[in-house]
Coordinates of C-alpha atoms in Angstrom, one line a residue:
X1 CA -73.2 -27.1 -47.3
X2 CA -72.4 -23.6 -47.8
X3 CA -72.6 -21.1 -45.0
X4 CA -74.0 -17.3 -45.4
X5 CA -72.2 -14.6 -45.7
X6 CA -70.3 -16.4 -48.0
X7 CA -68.2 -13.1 -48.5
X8 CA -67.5 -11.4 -45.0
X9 CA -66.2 -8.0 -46.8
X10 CA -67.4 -4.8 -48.4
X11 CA -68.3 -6.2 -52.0
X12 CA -71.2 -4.0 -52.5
X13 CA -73.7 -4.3 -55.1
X14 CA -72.7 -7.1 -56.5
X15 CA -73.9 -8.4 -60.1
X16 CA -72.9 -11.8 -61.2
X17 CA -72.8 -14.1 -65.1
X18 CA -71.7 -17.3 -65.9
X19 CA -69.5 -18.0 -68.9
X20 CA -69.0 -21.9 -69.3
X21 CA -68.6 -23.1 -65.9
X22 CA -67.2 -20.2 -64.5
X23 CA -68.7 -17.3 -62.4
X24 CA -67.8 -13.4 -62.5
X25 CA -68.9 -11.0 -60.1
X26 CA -68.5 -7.4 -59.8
X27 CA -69.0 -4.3 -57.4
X28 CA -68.7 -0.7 -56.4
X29 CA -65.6 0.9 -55.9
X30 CA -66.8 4.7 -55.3
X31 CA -63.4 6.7 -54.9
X32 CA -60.8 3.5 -54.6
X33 CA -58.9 2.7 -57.3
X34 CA -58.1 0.8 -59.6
X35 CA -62.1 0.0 -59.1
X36 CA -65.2 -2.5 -60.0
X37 CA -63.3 -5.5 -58.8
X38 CA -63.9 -8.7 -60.9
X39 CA -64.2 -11.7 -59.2
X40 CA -64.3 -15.7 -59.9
X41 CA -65.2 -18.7 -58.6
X42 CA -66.0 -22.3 -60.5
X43 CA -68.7 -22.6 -57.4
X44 CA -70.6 -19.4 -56.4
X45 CA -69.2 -20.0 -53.2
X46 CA -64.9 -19.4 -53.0
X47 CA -64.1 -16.2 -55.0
X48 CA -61.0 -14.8 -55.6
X49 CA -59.8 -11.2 -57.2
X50 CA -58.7 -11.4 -60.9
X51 CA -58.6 -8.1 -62.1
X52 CA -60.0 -4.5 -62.3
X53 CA -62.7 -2.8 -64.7
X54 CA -61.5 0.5 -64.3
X55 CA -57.7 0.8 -64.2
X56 CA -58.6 4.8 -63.6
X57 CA -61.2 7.6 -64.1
X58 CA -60.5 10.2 -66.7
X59 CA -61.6 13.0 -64.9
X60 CA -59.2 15.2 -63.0
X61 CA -61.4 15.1 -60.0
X62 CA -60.3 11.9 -59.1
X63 CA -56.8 12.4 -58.8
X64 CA -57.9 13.3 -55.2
X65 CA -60.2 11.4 -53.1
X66 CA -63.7 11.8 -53.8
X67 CA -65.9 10.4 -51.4
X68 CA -69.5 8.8 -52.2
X69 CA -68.7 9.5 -55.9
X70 CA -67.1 7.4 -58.1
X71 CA -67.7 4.3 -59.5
X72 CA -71.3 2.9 -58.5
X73 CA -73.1 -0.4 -58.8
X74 CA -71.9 -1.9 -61.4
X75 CA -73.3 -5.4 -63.9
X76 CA -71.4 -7.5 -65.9
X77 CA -72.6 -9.1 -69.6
X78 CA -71.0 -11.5 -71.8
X79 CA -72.5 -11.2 -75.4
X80 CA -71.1 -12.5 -78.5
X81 CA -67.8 -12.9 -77.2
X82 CA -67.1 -9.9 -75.0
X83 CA -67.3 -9.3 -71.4
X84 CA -69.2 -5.6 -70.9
X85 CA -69.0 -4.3 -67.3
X86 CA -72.0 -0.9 -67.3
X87 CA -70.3 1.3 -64.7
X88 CA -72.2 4.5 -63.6
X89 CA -70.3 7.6 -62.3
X90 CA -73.6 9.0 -60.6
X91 CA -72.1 13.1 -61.4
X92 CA -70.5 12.5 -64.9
X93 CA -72.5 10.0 -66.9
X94 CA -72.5 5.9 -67.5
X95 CA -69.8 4.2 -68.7
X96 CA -68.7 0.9 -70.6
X97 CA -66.3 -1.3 -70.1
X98 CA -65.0 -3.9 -72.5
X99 CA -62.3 -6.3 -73.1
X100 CA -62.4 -10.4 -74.6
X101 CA -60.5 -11.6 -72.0
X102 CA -61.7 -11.3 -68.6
X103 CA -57.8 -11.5 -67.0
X104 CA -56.9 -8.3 -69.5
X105 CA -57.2 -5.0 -69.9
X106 CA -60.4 -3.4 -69.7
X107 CA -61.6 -0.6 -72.0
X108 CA -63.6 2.0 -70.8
X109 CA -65.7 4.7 -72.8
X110 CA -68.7 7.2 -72.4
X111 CA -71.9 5.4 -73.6
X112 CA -74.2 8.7 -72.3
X113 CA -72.7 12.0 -70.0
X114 CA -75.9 12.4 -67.7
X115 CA -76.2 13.2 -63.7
X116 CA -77.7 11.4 -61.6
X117 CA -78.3 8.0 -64.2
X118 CA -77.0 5.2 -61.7
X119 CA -77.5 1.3 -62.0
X120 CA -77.3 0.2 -65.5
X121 CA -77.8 -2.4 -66.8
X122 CA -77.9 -4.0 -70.6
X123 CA -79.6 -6.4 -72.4
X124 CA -79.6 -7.9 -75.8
X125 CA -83.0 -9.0 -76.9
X126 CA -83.9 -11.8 -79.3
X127 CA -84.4 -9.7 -82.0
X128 CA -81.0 -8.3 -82.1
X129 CA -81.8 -5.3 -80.3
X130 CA -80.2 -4.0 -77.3
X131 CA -81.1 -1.6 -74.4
X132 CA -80.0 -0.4 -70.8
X133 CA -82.1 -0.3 -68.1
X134 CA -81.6 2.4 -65.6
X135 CA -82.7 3.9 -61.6
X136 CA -81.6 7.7 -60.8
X137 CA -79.7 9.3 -57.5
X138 CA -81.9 10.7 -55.3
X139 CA -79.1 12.8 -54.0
X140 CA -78.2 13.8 -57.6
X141 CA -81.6 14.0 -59.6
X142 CA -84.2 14.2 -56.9
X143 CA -85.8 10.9 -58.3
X144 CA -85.2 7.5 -56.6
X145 CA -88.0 5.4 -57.0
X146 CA -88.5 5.4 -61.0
X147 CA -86.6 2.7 -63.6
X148 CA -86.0 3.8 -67.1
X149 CA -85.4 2.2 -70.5
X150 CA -83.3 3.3 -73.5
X151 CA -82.4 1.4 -76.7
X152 CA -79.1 1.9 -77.6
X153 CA -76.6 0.4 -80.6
X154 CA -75.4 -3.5 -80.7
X155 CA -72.1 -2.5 -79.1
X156 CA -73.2 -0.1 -76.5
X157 CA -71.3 3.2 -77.7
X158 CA -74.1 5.2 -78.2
X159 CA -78.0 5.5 -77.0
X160 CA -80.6 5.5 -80.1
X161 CA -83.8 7.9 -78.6
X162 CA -84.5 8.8 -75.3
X163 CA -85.5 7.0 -72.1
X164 CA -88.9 6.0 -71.3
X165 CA -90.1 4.8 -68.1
X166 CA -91.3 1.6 -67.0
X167 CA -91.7 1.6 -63.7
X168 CA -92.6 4.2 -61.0
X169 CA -92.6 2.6 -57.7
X170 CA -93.1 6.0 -55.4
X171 CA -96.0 3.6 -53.2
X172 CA -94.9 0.5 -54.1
X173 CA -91.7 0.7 -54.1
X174 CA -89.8 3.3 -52.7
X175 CA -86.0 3.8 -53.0
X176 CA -86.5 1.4 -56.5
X177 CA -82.7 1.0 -57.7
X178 CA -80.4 -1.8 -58.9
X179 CA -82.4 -3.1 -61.4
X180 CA -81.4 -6.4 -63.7
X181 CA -82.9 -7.0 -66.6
X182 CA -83.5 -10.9 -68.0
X183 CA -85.6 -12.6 -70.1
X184 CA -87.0 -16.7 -68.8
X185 CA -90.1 -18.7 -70.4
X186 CA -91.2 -16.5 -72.1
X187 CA -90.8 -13.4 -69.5
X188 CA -88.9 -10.3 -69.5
X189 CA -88.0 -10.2 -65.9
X190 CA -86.4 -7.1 -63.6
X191 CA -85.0 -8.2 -60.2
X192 CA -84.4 -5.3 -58.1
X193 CA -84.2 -3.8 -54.3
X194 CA -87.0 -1.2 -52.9
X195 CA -87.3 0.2 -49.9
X196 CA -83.5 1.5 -48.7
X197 CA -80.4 -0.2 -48.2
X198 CA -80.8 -0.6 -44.6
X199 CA -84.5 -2.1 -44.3
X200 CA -85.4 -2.7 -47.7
X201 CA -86.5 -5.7 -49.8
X202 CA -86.0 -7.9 -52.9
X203 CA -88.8 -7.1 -55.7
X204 CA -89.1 -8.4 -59.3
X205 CA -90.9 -6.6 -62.4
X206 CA -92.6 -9.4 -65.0
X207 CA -94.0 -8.9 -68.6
X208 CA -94.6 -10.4 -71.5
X209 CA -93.3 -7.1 -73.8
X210 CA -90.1 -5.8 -72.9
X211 CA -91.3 -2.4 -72.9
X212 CA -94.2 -3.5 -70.4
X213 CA -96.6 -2.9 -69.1
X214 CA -94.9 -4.7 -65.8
X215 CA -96.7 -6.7 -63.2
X216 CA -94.5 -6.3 -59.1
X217 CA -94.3 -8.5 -56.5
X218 CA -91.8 -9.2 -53.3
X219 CA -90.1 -12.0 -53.7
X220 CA -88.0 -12.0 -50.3
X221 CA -87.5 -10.0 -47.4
X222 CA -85.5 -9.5 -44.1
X223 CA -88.9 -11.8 -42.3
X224 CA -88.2 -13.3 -38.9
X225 CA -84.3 -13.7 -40.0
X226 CA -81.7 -11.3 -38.8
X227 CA -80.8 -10.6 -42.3
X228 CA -81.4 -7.1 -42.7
X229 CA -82.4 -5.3 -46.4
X230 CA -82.0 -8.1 -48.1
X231 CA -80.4 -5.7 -51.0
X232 CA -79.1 -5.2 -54.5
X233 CA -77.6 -8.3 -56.7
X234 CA -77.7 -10.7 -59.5
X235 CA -79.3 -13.9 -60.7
X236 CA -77.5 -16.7 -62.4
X237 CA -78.0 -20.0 -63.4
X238 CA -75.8 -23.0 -62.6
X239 CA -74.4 -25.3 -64.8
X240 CA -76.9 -28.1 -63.7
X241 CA -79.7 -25.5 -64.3
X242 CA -80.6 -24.6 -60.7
X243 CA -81.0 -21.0 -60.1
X244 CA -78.8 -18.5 -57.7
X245 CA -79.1 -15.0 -56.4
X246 CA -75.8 -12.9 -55.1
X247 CA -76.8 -10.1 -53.0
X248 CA -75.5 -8.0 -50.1
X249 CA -76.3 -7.2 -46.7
X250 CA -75.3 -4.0 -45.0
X251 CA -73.4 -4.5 -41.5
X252 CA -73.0 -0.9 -41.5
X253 CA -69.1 -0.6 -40.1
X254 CA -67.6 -3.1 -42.0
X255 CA -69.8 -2.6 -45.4
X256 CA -71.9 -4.5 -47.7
X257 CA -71.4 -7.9 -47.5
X258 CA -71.8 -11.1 -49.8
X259 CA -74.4 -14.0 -49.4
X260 CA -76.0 -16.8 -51.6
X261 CA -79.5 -17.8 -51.7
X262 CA -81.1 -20.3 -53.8
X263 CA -83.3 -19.2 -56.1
X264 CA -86.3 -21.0 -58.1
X265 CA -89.6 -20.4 -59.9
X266 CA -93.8 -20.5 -59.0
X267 CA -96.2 -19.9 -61.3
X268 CA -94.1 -17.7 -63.3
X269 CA -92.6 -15.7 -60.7
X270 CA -89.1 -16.1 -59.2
X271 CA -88.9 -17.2 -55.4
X272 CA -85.6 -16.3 -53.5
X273 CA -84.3 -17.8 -49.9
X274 CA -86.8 -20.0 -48.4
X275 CA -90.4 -19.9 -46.7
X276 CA -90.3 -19.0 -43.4
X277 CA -92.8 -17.5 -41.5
X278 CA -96.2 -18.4 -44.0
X279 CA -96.3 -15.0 -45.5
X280 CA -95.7 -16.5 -48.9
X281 CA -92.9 -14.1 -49.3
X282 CA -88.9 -15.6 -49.2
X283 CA -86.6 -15.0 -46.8
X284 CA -82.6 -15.5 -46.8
X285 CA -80.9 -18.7 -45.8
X286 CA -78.1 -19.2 -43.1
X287 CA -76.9 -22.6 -45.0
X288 CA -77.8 -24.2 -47.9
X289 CA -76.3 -27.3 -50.0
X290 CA -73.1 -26.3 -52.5
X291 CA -73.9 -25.1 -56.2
X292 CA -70.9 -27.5 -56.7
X293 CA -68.4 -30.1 -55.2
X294 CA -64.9 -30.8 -55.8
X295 CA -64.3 -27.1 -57.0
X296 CA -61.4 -24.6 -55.9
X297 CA -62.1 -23.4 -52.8
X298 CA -60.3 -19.9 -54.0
X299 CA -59.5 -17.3 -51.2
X300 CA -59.3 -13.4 -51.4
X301 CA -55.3 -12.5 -51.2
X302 CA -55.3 -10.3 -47.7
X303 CA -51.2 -10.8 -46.4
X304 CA -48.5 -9.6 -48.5
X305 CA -44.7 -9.9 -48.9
X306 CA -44.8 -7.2 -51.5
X307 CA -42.6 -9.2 -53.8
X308 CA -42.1 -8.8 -57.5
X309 CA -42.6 -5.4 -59.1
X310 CA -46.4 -4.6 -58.7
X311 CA -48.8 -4.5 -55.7
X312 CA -51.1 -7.1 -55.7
X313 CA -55.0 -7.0 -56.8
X314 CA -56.1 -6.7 -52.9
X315 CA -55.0 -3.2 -52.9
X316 CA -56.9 0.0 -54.0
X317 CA -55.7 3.5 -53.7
X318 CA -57.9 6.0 -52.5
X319 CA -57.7 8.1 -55.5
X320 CA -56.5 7.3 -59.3
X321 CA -53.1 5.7 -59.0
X322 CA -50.1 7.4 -59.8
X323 CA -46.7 5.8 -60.5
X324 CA -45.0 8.4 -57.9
X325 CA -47.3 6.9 -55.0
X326 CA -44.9 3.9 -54.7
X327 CA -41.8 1.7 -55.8
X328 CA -41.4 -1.9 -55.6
X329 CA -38.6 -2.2 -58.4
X330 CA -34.8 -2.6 -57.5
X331 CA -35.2 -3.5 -53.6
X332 CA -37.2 -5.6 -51.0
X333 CA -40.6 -4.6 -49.8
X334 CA -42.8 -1.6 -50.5
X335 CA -41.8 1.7 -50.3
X336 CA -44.7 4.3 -50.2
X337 CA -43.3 7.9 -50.3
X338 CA -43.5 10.9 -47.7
X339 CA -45.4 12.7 -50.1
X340 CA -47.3 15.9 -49.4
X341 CA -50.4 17.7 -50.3
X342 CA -50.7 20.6 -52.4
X343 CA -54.1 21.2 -52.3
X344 CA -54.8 21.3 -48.7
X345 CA -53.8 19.5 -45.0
X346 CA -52.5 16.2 -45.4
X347 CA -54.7 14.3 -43.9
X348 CA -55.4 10.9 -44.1
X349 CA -59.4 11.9 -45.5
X350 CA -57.6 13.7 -47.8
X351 CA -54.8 11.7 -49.4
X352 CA -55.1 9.9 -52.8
X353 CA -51.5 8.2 -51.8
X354 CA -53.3 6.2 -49.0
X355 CA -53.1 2.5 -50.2
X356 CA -56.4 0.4 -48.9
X357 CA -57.6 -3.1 -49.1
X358 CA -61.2 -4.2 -47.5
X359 CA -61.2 -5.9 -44.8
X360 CA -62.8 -9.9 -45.2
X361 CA -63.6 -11.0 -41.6
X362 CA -65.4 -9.6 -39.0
X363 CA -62.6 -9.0 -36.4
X364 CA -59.1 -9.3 -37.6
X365 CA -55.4 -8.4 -36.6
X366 CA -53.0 -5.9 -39.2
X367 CA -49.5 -6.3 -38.4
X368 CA -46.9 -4.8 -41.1
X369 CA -43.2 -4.1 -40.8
X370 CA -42.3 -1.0 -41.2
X371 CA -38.7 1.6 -41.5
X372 CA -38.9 4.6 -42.1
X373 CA -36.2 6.6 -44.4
X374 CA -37.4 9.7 -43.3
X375 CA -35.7 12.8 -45.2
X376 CA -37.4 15.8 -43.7
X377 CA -39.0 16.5 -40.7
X378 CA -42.6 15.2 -40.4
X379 CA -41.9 12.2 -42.5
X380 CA -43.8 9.2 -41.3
X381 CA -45.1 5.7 -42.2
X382 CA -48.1 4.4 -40.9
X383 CA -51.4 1.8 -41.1
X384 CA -54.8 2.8 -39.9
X385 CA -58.1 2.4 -40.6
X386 CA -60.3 4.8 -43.1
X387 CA -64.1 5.8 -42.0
X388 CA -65.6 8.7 -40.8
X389 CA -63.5 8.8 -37.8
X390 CA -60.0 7.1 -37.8
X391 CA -57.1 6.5 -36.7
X392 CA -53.4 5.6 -37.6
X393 CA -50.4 4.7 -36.0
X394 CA -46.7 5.3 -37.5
X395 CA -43.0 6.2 -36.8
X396 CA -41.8 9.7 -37.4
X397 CA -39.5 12.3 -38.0
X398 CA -39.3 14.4 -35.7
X399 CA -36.8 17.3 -34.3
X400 CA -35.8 14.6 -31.0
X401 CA -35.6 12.1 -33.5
X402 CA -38.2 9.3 -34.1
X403 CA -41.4 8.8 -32.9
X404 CA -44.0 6.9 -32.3
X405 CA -47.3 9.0 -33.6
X406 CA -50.9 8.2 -33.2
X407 CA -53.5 10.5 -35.2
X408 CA -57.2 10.2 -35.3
X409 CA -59.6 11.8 -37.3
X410 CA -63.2 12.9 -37.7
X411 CA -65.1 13.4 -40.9
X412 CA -67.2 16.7 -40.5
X413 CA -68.5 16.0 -44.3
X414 CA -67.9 13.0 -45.6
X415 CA -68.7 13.6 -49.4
X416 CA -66.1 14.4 -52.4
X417 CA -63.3 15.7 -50.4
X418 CA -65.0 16.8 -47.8
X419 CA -63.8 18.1 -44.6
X420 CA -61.7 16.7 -41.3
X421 CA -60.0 17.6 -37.9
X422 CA -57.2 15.3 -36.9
X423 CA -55.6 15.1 -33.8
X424 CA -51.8 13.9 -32.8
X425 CA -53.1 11.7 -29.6
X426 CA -49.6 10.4 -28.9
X427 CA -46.3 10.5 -29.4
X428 CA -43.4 8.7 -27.8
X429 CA -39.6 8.6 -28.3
X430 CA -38.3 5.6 -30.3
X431 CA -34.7 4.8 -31.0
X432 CA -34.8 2.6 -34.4
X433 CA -36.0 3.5 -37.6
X434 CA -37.5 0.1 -38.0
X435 CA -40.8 -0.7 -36.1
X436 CA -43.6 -3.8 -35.7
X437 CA -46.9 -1.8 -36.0
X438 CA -50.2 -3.9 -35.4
X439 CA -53.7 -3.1 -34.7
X440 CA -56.9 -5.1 -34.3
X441 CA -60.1 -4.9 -34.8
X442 CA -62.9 -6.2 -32.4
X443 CA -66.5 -7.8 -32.5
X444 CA -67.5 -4.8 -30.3
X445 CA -66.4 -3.0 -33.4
X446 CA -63.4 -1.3 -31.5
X447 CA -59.9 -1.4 -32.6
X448 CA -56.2 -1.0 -30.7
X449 CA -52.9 -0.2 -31.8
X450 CA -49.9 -1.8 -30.4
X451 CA -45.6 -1.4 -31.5
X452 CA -42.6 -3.9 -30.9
X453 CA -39.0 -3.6 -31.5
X454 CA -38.9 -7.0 -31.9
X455 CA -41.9 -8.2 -33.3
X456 CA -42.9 -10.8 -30.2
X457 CA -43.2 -8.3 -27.3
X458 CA -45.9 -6.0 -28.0
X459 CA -46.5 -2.8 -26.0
X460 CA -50.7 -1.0 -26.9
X461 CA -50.6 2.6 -28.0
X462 CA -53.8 5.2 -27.2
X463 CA -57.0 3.6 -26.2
X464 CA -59.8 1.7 -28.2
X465 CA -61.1 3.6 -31.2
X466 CA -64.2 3.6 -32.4
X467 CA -65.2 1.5 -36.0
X468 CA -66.7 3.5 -38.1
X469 CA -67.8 3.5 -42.2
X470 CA -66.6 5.6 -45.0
X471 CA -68.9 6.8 -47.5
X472 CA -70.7 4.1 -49.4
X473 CA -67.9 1.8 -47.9
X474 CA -67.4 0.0 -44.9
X475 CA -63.9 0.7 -43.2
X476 CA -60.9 0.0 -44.8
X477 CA -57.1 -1.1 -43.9
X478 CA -54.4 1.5 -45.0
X479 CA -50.8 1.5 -45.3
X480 CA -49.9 5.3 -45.8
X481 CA -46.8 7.4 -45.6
X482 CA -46.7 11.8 -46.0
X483 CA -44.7 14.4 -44.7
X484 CA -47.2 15.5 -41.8
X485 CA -45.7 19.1 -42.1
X486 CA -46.7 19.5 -45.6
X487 CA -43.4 19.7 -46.8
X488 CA -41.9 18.0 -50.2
X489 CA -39.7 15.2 -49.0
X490 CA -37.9 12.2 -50.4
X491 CA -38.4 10.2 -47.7
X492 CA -40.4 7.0 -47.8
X493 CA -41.8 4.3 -45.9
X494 CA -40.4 0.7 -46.3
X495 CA -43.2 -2.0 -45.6
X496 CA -41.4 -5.8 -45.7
X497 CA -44.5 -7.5 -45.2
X498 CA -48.0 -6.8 -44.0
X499 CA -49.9 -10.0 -42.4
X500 CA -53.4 -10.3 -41.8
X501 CA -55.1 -12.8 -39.6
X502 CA -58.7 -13.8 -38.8
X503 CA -59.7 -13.4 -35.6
X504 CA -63.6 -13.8 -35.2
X505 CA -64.9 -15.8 -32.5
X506 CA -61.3 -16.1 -30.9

């Protein structure tokens, strides 16, 4: 047996293929980068990280954070060879990326500029045609209950005509988005979430003509289950022919979160989760029996030595990466560099350099080791954790020498770059250069900070902080290192090691 979630972390809108007997699933990435994580697992079950669609955007806009924008629900397609991951950037247009080797490099190009086109997703029809289906940004377009369909070329580089809708779900189905489009028996078939992230539920379009007309029905729901939305993912069918849906659940501070429910089909129409409460309408499953036995039980990377010359795929930066972020050739550890800002305060909201990874349990411990080569005044090294209010914890430079400096922050508007206030809460003398920083995070979705000189004996630091989500994203772990008075330095933070350790229901 397999237990839901099967993914406690912030993979949200997840779509999902199978190529032989292996699965790939990918999600959003919205301002952290590289972004649209690719995933695999031989048993729908135990995923691990293998690479990244989107190395980086092309627009100068995201060399700085951008919050909320960025790269969107993605979904994933192998055809004739190639892997193509549909990525929409919700204010510049959708994208394609390519490559034959899922573990390579990715290729990414312009298929249409547009605002506001989100959710795309392809599909090659059995007379050698291809098309995208599409939902629009309420928030960008004023539209957010409507699907649309466009043919475009075999190789997705261009659009041939303009879209035409096929489904307007303003009563039926409000907040219509995420739609994927397959064909079964002799149905074309769109599996998609209505009704809001939050409260919503699973719908499906059916026709016999792929341009429609389409018949709707629910075909699962939150029910008497405390599984809120259910929302946005993929269907895929197992080697022995059963059939599975991915989707998320929203747990609001921590993200979007993974589950698997089994899937089948009656009277035409696909059923997802499991009768419940005699409303004829599915609703999602705690446990249910493995896709498959005796596969890798893969695990997402979370603690790292930081050895070899390159950071490892559980990291994101919270803008497009830059090779002056960080070195890890020609010594031991990380070192992230006291950079500043030159467009505004350096704050933590507002720093591309901030290196993230998503948290994957629901109450956890961080601790890192951490010297500081400080250079100038104001240099510091630090790990916190990103949301709409935060808080980080670091050693410093200061004019009495180092410091032990805690910040928090609050996100006055939490889109693009948006706008913060950040407060020094503490500061206290410290002799070394070299520290044991640590927080955790709590079930009562609180977190505390706590030092050591030695790494045994730990004193806490400020009081218990409040969890709280970023934009689009649940919370997220950083390591990050500036010059807090805005000055160039090149002084840098040296991370030996950053270990990460469960700690639900301890």
């Amino acid at each position: 047996m397999y237990q839901n979630p099967i993914l406690y972390a912030d993979y949200s809108d997840p779509d999902v293929i199978r190529v032989g007997e292996d699965y790939y699933m990918v999600a959003s990435s919205f301002t952290y980068l590289p972004g649209v994580p690719l995933l695999h697992s031989r048993d729908l079950v135990h995923w691990e990280i293998i690479n990244y669609c989107v190395s980086s955007l092309p627009f100068e806009k995201y060399d700085r954070p951008s919050h909320g924008s960025g790269t969107w629900a993605p979904s994933i397609r192998y055809h004739e060879g190639t892997f193509y991951v549909f990525v929409p950037l919700p204010d510049e247009g959708i994208f394609v990326a390519t490559s034959k080797d899922p573990y390579g490099e990715f290729k990414l190009h312009c298929l249409q500029e547009a605002v506001g086109w989100i959710d795309p997703c392809p599909f090659w029809d059995e007379d050698g045609k291809a098309y995208m289906v599409f939902a629009y940004a309420n928030s960008r377009s004023g539209i957010k209950h409507r699907l649309d369909l466009v043919e475009m070329d075999v190789t997705c580089t261009k659009l041939l005509g303009d879209p035409v809708t096929i489904f307007d779900g303003e009563q039926l189905g409000p907040t219509t988005e995420g739609p994927k489009m397959y064909q079964y028996q002799g149905y074309y078939y769109i599996l998609m979430p209505s009704g809001g992230v939050a409260v919503g539920w699973q719908s499906v379009l059916r026709s016999k003509s792929l341009k429609g007309p389409y018949e709707y029905r629910i075909i699962m729901h939150q029910g008497n289950t405390d599984i809120n939305g259910p929302h946005q993912g993929g269907w895929v069918t197992s080697v022995d022919g059963r059939h599975w849906f991915v989707h998320f659940q929203d747990v609001h501070e921590l993200g979007r979160i993974i589950h698997l429910q089994p899937m089948c089909f009656n009277n035409g129409w696909p059923f997802i989760g499991t009768e419940q409460n005699g409303d004829g309408i599915g609703e999602p499953v705690r446990e249910w029996r493995l896709p498959a036995e005796g596969q890798p039980e893969y695990e997402i990377a979370q603690s790292d030595a930081f050895e070899g010359d390159r950071l490892g795929l559980q990291w994101q930066w919270q803008a497009n990466p830059q090779e002056f972020f960080y070195s890890m050739k020609g010594h031991a550890g990380l070192r992230l560099f006291c950079l500043s800002n030159k467009t505004r305060e350096n704050y933590l909201w507002y720093a591309p350099n901030a290196l993230t990874q998503i948290p994957q349990h629901r109450a956890f411990s961080v601790t890192a080791k951490v010297r500081l080569q400080g250079k100038e005044l104001g240099d510091m090294a630090s790990i916190g954790m990103i949301g709409h209010q935060y808080a980080y914890l670091g050693i410093q430079k200061t004019e009495e020498g180092h410091a032990l400096t805690l910040y928090t922050g609050d996100v006055t508007v939490n889109t693009f770059e948006g706008e913060a206030n950040e407060t020094l809460n503490v500061s206290c003398p410290y002799k070394g250069d070299t520290v044991y920083l640590k927080f955790e995070v709590f079930e009562n979705k609180t977190y505390r900070f706590a030092w050591s000189e030695d790494g045994i004996r730990y004193t806490s630091i400020g009081g218990a902080n409040p969890l709280r989500r970023a934009t689009w994203t649940g919370a997220k772990l950083c390591l990050w290192s500036a010059n807090k008075n805005n000055w160039l330095s090149e002084g840098y933070g040296e991370y030996e090691f950053i270990y990460i350790e469960d700690r639900s229901n301890c």
